[in-house]
Structure formats: structure tokens, C-alpha cells
Amino acid sequence: QVQLLESGGGSVQTGGSLRLSCTNSGDNASRYALAWFRLVPGKEREGVAAISVRGKIIRYADSVKGRFTISRDDDSRTNYLEMTNLNPEDTAMYYCASGLPQVSNMLQPTHYFAWGQGTQVTVSS
């Protein structure tokens, strides 16, 4: 059974940085793509970043390109989301997900079957 646990959220000021971590306790974690989504009350869930098996393919939402970096360490079953130059629009609950999306829709929640409980990121101006 796949279980994902996020950590690293917190409160920062505009321009600050945070690193989110997601540890996968399930077997065969390296066989699945990993992604980060964020949710703001009243808005649709947004795919932020995704990384394929072995990290060969990476996708970012336009809103975070150049500021966020996703990576994975399959030895430790952990993936990371490095977030820099944060702004208030990045404030959200961030969720880690694992699954088998198609390359064309890696930032869509479809085909992600395991989700963490989320970690809050708050950016103040």
C-alpha cells in the first residue's frame, strides 16, 4: 500500500524559499511518477510539477517555471519540491501524488492514485 507523507511547508515572506519533501512508504515507489499539486479554497486543484520514473521527464506549470524544481531520490523513496522566489499567489495546501500518468497529462490529477495529506505553504507580502 502506497502512503505518502509531505513535510517542509511553512510561512515565508515574499521572495523566500521552501523545500517540500514527500516520502513514499510503499513498495516499488521508484516505478511511479511523482507530482505536486496545490489547492486553494474556491479554486481548482493545480498541478505544479511532475517527474517521471527515473526522472527522465519533468513538467512544470507555467506559473512556477524558473522558480520551482522537482527532483526524486529513489534510494530514499523521497521526492522534493524546491520553491524559490515565492509570492503570495503560491499560498496553498500542497499535495504530493504518485501514479502512472501519460506524458501528455502529467500535471493532471487523473491517473495519480496515491495522495498525501498535504502541507500548507503561506507566503506573506
Tab-separated table of N, CA, C and O in Angstrom, residues 13-93:
chain	number	residue	atom	x	y	z
A	13	GLN	N	8.078	35.011	3.783
A	13	GLN	CA	7.751	36.286	3.160
A	13	GLN	C	8.012	36.220	1.657
A	13	GLN	O	8.727	35.333	1.176
A	14	THR	N	7.442	37.143	0.949
A	14	THR	CA	7.653	37.224	-0.492
A	14	THR	C	9.144	37.230	-0.808
A	14	THR	O	9.919	37.937	-0.173
A	15	GLY	N	9.493	36.390	-1.782
A	15	GLY	CA	10.892	36.256	-2.159
A	15	GLY	C	11.619	35.140	-1.444
A	15	GLY	O	12.759	34.812	-1.797
A	16	GLY	N	10.969	34.559	-0.462
A	16	GLY	CA	11.587	33.494	0.312
A	16	GLY	C	11.553	32.157	-0.400
A	16	GLY	O	11.040	32.028	-1.513
A	17	SER	N	12.111	31.157	0.261
A	17	SER	CA	12.221	29.814	-0.307
A	17	SER	C	11.778	28.766	0.700
A	17	SER	O	11.885	28.970	1.917
A	18	LEU	N	11.308	27.656	0.167
A	18	LEU	CA	10.967	26.499	0.980
A	18	LEU	C	11.297	25.251	0.174
A	18	LEU	O	11.288	25.275	-1.065
A	19	ARG	N	11.557	24.165	0.886
A	19	ARG	CA	11.718	22.879	0.230
A	19	ARG	C	10.732	21.901	0.827
A	19	ARG	O	10.767	21.621	2.031
A	20	LEU	N	9.870	21.389	-0.018
A	20	LEU	CA	8.917	20.377	0.397
A	20	LEU	C	9.495	18.996	0.129
A	20	LEU	O	10.180	18.792	-0.876
A	21	SER	N	9.197	18.076	1.016
A	21	SER	CA	9.625	16.691	0.853
A	21	SER	C	8.417	15.777	0.892
A	21	SER	O	7.422	16.065	1.564
A	22	CYS	N	8.523	14.674	0.185
A	22	CYS	CA	7.447	13.687	0.179
A	22	CYS	C	8.083	12.312	0.222
A	22	CYS	O	8.814	11.931	-0.695
A	23	THR	N	7.807	11.600	1.265
A	23	THR	CA	8.355	10.257	1.441
A	23	THR	C	7.279	9.225	1.143
A	23	THR	O	6.160	9.324	1.642
A	24	ASN	N	7.656	8.239	0.340
A	24	ASN	CA	6.747	7.182	-0.081
A	24	ASN	C	7.087	5.896	0.650
A	24	ASN	O	8.175	5.360	0.480
A	25	SER	N	6.164	5.433	1.456
A	25	SER	CA	6.446	4.239	2.260
A	25	SER	C	6.062	2.949	1.557
A	25	SER	O	6.268	1.855	2.081
A	26	GLY	N	5.494	3.057	0.367
A	26	GLY	CA	5.034	1.872	-0.335
A	26	GLY	C	6.138	1.145	-1.077
A	26	GLY	O	7.230	1.671	-1.284
A	27	ASP	N	5.839	-0.071	-1.462
A	27	ASP	CA	6.782	-0.855	-2.240
A	27	ASP	C	6.818	-0.343	-3.677
A	27	ASP	O	5.864	0.242	-4.161
A	28	ASN	N	7.920	-0.581	-4.330
A	28	ASN	CA	8.060	-0.241	-5.748
A	28	ASN	C	7.828	1.241	-6.025
A	28	ASN	O	7.318	1.615	-7.083
A	29	ALA	N	8.196	2.074	-5.077
A	29	ALA	CA	7.962	3.510	-5.238
A	29	ALA	C	8.637	4.066	-6.486
A	29	ALA	O	8.138	5.003	-7.108
A	30	SER	N	9.762	3.492	-6.850
A	30	SER	CA	10.509	4.015	-7.990
A	30	SER	C	9.820	3.747	-9.315
A	30	SER	O	10.226	4.302	-10.340
A	31	ARG	N	8.804	2.937	-9.329
A	31	ARG	CA	8.124	2.586	-10.571
A	31	ARG	C	7.048	3.588	-10.965
A	31	ARG	O	6.415	3.428	-12.016
A	32	TYR	N	6.835	4.601	-10.149
A	32	TYR	CA	5.737	5.521	-10.396
A	32	TYR	C	6.217	6.950	-10.597
A	32	TYR	O	7.228	7.372	-10.027
A	33	ALA	N	5.476	7.668	-11.380
A	33	ALA	CA	5.698	9.096	-11.499
A	33	ALA	C	5.263	9.784	-10.214
A	33	ALA	O	4.429	9.272	-9.475
A	34	LEU	N	5.848	10.943	-9.977
A	34	LEU	CA	5.544	11.711	-8.780
A	34	LEU	C	5.194	13.137	-9.174
A	34	LEU	O	5.739	13.663	-10.153
A	35	ALA	N	4.331	13.743	-8.396
A	35	ALA	CA	3.916	15.100	-8.737
A	35	ALA	C	3.517	15.860	-7.491
A	35	ALA	O	3.270	15.275	-6.431
A	36	TRP	N	3.488	17.163	-7.647
A	36	TRP	CA	2.989	18.064	-6.608
A	36	TRP	C	1.817	18.853	-7.185
A	36	TRP	O	1.900	19.396	-8.291
A	37	PHE	N	0.766	18.887	-6.407
A	37	PHE	CA	-0.405	19.680	-6.731
A	37	PHE	C	-0.640	20.658	-5.586
A	37	PHE	O	-0.189	20.443	-4.463
A	38	ARG	N	-1.363	21.717	-5.890
A	38	ARG	CA	-1.716	22.655	-4.821
A	38	ARG	C	-3.179	23.028	-4.946
A	38	ARG	O	-3.753	23.032	-6.030
A	39	LEU	N	-3.727	23.360	-3.791
A	39	LEU	CA	-5.154	23.659	-3.725
A	39	LEU	C	-5.380	24.880	-2.865
A	39	LEU	O	-4.887	24.969	-1.738
A	40	VAL	N	-6.124	25.802	-3.433
A	40	VAL	CA	-6.566	26.998	-2.719
A	40	VAL	C	-8.080	26.924	-2.620
A	40	VAL	O	-8.736	26.621	-3.622
A	41	PRO	N	-8.640	27.167	-1.457
A	41	PRO	CA	-10.106	27.110	-1.330
A	41	PRO	C	-10.794	27.967	-2.381
A	41	PRO	O	-10.423	29.124	-2.595
A	42	GLY	N	-11.767	27.367	-3.041
A	42	GLY	CA	-12.505	28.094	-4.056
A	42	GLY	C	-11.910	28.023	-5.447
A	42	GLY	O	-12.498	28.538	-6.402
A	43	LYS	N	-10.756	27.382	-5.567
A	43	LYS	CA	-10.108	27.249	-6.870
A	43	LYS	C	-9.900	25.775	-7.191
A	43	LYS	O	-9.924	24.919	-6.317
A	44	GLU	N	-9.665	25.494	-8.454
A	44	GLU	CA	-9.393	24.120	-8.871
A	44	GLU	C	-7.991	23.703	-8.447
A	44	GLU	O	-7.077	24.519	-8.351
A	45	ARG	N	-7.852	22.410	-8.223
A	45	ARG	CA	-6.530	21.874	-7.905
A	45	ARG	C	-5.594	22.097	-9.094
A	45	ARG	O	-5.960	21.853	-10.238
A	46	GLU	N	-4.402	22.554	-8.804
A	46	GLU	CA	-3.439	22.893	-9.863
A	46	GLU	C	-2.230	21.978	-9.793
A	46	GLU	O	-1.608	21.840	-8.728
A	47	GLY	N	-1.895	21.370	-10.901
A	47	GLY	CA	-0.668	20.608	-10.980
A	47	GLY	C	0.512	21.558	-11.054
A	47	GLY	O	0.542	22.420	-11.933
A	48	VAL	N	1.455	21.419	-10.172
A	48	VAL	CA	2.574	22.352	-10.074
A	48	VAL	C	3.816	21.801	-10.769
A	48	VAL	O	4.460	22.493	-11.546
A	49	ALA	N	4.147	20.557	-10.457
A	49	ALA	CA	5.347	19.943	-11.028
A	49	ALA	C	5.183	18.434	-11.009
A	49	ALA	O	4.527	17.892	-10.131
A	50	ALA	N	5.802	17.781	-11.974
A	50	ALA	CA	5.722	16.331	-12.052
A	50	ALA	C	7.031	15.784	-12.594
A	50	ALA	O	7.695	16.440	-13.409
A	51	ILE	N	7.376	14.587	-12.155
A	51	ILE	CA	8.614	13.956	-12.598
A	51	ILE	C	8.327	12.490	-12.878
A	51	ILE	O	7.681	11.800	-12.099
A	52	SER	N	8.826	12.031	-13.998
A	52	SER	CA	8.548	10.660	-14.420
A	52	SER	C	9.450	9.679	-13.696
A	52	SER	O	10.356	10.046	-12.947
A	53	VAL	N	9.201	8.417	-13.964
A	53	VAL	CA	10.073	7.357	-13.476
A	53	VAL	C	11.501	7.643	-13.928
A	53	VAL	O	11.723	8.072	-15.069
A	54	ARG	N	12.423	7.492	-13.042
A	54	ARG	CA	13.864	7.755	-13.265
A	54	ARG	C	14.152	9.216	-13.607
A	54	ARG	O	15.264	9.549	-13.968
A	55	GLY	N	13.160	10.070	-13.497
A	55	GLY	CA	13.389	11.496	-13.673
A	55	GLY	C	13.666	11.936	-15.090
A	55	GLY	O	14.187	13.035	-15.305
A	56	LYS	N	13.295	11.117	-16.055
A	56	LYS	CA	13.621	11.452	-17.442
A	56	LYS	C	12.775	12.593	-17.991
A	56	LYS	O	13.201	13.330	-18.879
A	57	ILE	N	11.566	12.727	-17.502
A	57	ILE	CA	10.649	13.762	-17.993
A	57	ILE	C	10.163	14.568	-16.799
A	57	ILE	O	9.734	14.008	-15.791
A	58	ILE	N	10.240	15.876	-16.934
A	58	ILE	CA	9.788	16.790	-15.890
A	58	ILE	C	8.870	17.823	-16.516
A	58	ILE	O	9.131	18.322	-17.616
A	59	ARG	N	7.817	18.122	-15.820
A	59	ARG	CA	6.864	19.128	-16.271
A	59	ARG	C	6.598	20.133	-15.148
A	59	ARG	O	6.544	19.763	-13.979
A	60	TYR	N	6.437	21.388	-15.521
A	60	TYR	CA	6.096	22.443	-14.569
A	60	TYR	C	4.909	23.241	-15.087
A	60	TYR	O	4.765	23.452	-16.295
A	61	ALA	N	4.120	23.714	-14.153
A	61	ALA	CA	3.095	24.683	-14.513
A	61	ALA	C	3.777	25.981	-14.908
A	61	ALA	O	4.836	26.338	-14.375
A	62	ASP	N	3.167	26.692	-15.836
A	62	ASP	CA	3.762	27.954	-16.280
A	62	ASP	C	3.961	28.921	-15.118
A	62	ASP	O	4.917	29.706	-15.107
A	63	SER	N	3.088	28.847	-14.153
A	63	SER	CA	3.132	29.794	-13.031
A	63	SER	C	4.349	29.600	-12.128
A	63	SER	O	4.675	30.482	-11.329
A	64	VAL	N	5.023	28.455	-12.253
A	64	VAL	CA	6.154	28.192	-11.364
A	64	VAL	C	7.461	27.944	-12.110
A	64	VAL	O	8.510	27.767	-11.480
A	65	LYS	N	7.419	27.934	-13.420
A	65	LYS	CA	8.631	27.680	-14.200
A	65	LYS	C	9.721	28.679	-13.846
A	65	LYS	O	9.484	29.874	-13.744
A	66	GLY	N	10.918	28.167	-13.666
A	66	GLY	CA	12.046	29.014	-13.307
A	66	GLY	C	12.162	29.288	-11.820
A	66	GLY	O	13.172	29.836	-11.369
A	67	ARG	N	11.138	28.916	-11.065
A	67	ARG	CA	11.173	29.162	-9.611
A	67	ARG	C	11.135	27.869	-8.814
A	67	ARG	O	11.705	27.796	-7.717
A	68	PHE	N	10.455	26.863	-9.329
A	68	PHE	CA	10.312	25.587	-8.610
A	68	PHE	C	11.131	24.515	-9.319
A	68	PHE	O	11.257	24.513	-10.552
A	69	THR	N	11.656	23.591	-8.522
A	69	THR	CA	12.400	22.464	-9.064
A	69	THR	C	11.956	21.187	-8.366
A	69	THR	O	12.003	21.104	-7.131
A	70	ILE	N	11.568	20.206	-9.157
A	70	ILE	CA	11.184	18.912	-8.610
A	70	ILE	C	12.312	17.923	-8.838
A	70	ILE	O	13.001	17.973	-9.862
A	71	SER	N	12.513	17.053	-7.870
A	71	SER	CA	13.542	16.025	-8.003
A	71	SER	C	13.093	14.794	-7.228
A	71	SER	O	12.162	14.853	-6.421
A	72	ARG	N	13.770	13.687	-7.482
A	72	ARG	CA	13.432	12.459	-6.777
A	72	ARG	C	14.705	11.698	-6.416
A	72	ARG	O	15.672	11.714	-7.174
A	73	ASP	N	14.655	11.059	-5.271
A	73	ASP	CA	15.736	10.195	-4.805
A	73	ASP	C	15.109	8.844	-4.508
A	73	ASP	O	14.545	8.637	-3.429
A	74	ASP	N	15.195	7.944	-5.448
A	74	ASP	CA	14.513	6.658	-5.297
A	74	ASP	C	15.147	5.782	-4.212
A	74	ASP	O	14.490	4.909	-3.656
A	75	ASP	N	16.403	6.004	-3.916
A	75	ASP	CA	17.034	5.226	-2.841
A	75	ASP	C	16.354	5.503	-1.506
A	75	ASP	O	16.202	4.607	-0.670
A	76	SER	N	15.973	6.750	-1.284
A	76	SER	CA	15.314	7.109	-0.033
A	76	SER	C	13.807	7.216	-0.178
A	76	SER	O	13.107	7.567	0.772
A	77	ARG	N	13.303	6.918	-1.389
A	77	ARG	CA	11.861	6.985	-1.661
A	77	ARG	C	11.302	8.367	-1.353
A	77	ARG	O	10.188	8.506	-0.842
A	78	THR	N	12.087	9.375	-1.648
A	78	THR	CA	11.689	10.742	-1.322
A	78	THR	C	11.778	11.610	-2.567
A	78	THR	O	12.718	11.480	-3.350
A	79	ASN	N	10.814	12.463	-2.749
A	79	ASN	CA	10.927	13.469	-3.790
A	79	ASN	C	10.813	14.836	-3.158
A	79	ASN	O	10.293	14.995	-2.049
A	80	TYR	N	11.335	15.810	-3.857
A	80	TYR	CA	11.450	17.153	-3.306
A	80	TYR	C	10.873	18.186	-4.267
A	80	TYR	O	10.913	18.005	-5.482
A	81	LEU	N	10.377	19.251	-3.678
A	81	LEU	CA	9.970	20.413	-4.463
A	81	LEU	C	10.658	21.624	-3.866
A	81	LEU	O	10.299	22.083	-2.780
A	82	GLU	N	11.684	22.084	-4.570
A	82	GLU	CA	12.392	23.295	-4.162
A	82	GLU	C	11.634	24.489	-4.707
A	82	GLU	O	11.415	24.587	-5.915
A	83	MET	N	11.253	25.390	-3.834
A	83	MET	CA	10.468	26.556	-4.231
A	83	MET	C	11.248	27.813	-3.880
A	83	MET	O	11.598	28.023	-2.713
A	84	THR	N	11.506	28.624	-4.859
A	84	THR	CA	12.232	29.872	-4.637
A	84	THR	C	11.414	31.052	-5.133
A	84	THR	O	10.436	30.888	-5.872
A	85	ASN	N	11.839	32.233	-4.722
A	85	ASN	CA	11.169	33.471	-5.139
A	85	ASN	C	9.648	33.358	-4.970
A	85	ASN	O	8.881	33.683	-5.867
A	86	LEU	N	9.256	32.905	-3.816
A	86	LEU	CA	7.836	32.694	-3.549
A	86	LEU	C	7.086	34.022	-3.482
A	86	LEU	O	7.637	35.049	-3.073
A	87	ASN	N	5.830	33.967	-3.883
A	87	ASN	CA	4.966	35.143	-3.803
A	87	ASN	C	3.624	34.725	-3.218
A	87	ASN	O	3.322	33.528	-3.111
A	88	PRO	N	2.804	35.684	-2.810
A	88	PRO	CA	1.536	35.335	-2.151
A	88	PRO	C	0.640	34.419	-2.984
A	88	PRO	O	-0.155	33.654	-2.412
A	89	GLU	N	0.763	34.465	-4.311
A	89	GLU	CA	-0.056	33.597	-5.158
A	89	GLU	C	0.337	32.127	-5.021
A	89	GLU	O	-0.389	31.246	-5.491
A	90	ASP	N	1.460	31.853	-4.408
A	90	ASP	CA	1.876	30.474	-4.164
A	90	ASP	C	1.273	29.902	-2.883
A	90	ASP	O	1.452	28.714	-2.590
A	91	THR	N	0.599	30.733	-2.124
A	91	THR	CA	-0.033	30.259	-0.903
A	91	THR	C	-1.090	29.216	-1.221
A	91	THR	O	-2.001	29.456	-2.013
A	92	ALA	N	-0.957	28.039	-0.616
A	92	ALA	CA	-1.866	26.927	-0.907
A	92	ALA	C	-1.512	25.748	-0.025
A	92	ALA	O	-0.458	25.730	0.630
A	93	MET	N	-2.389	24.750	-0.055
A	93	MET	CA	-2.046	23.450	0.503
A	93	MET	C	-1.403	22.655	-0.631
A	93	MET	O	-1.982	22.534	-1.714
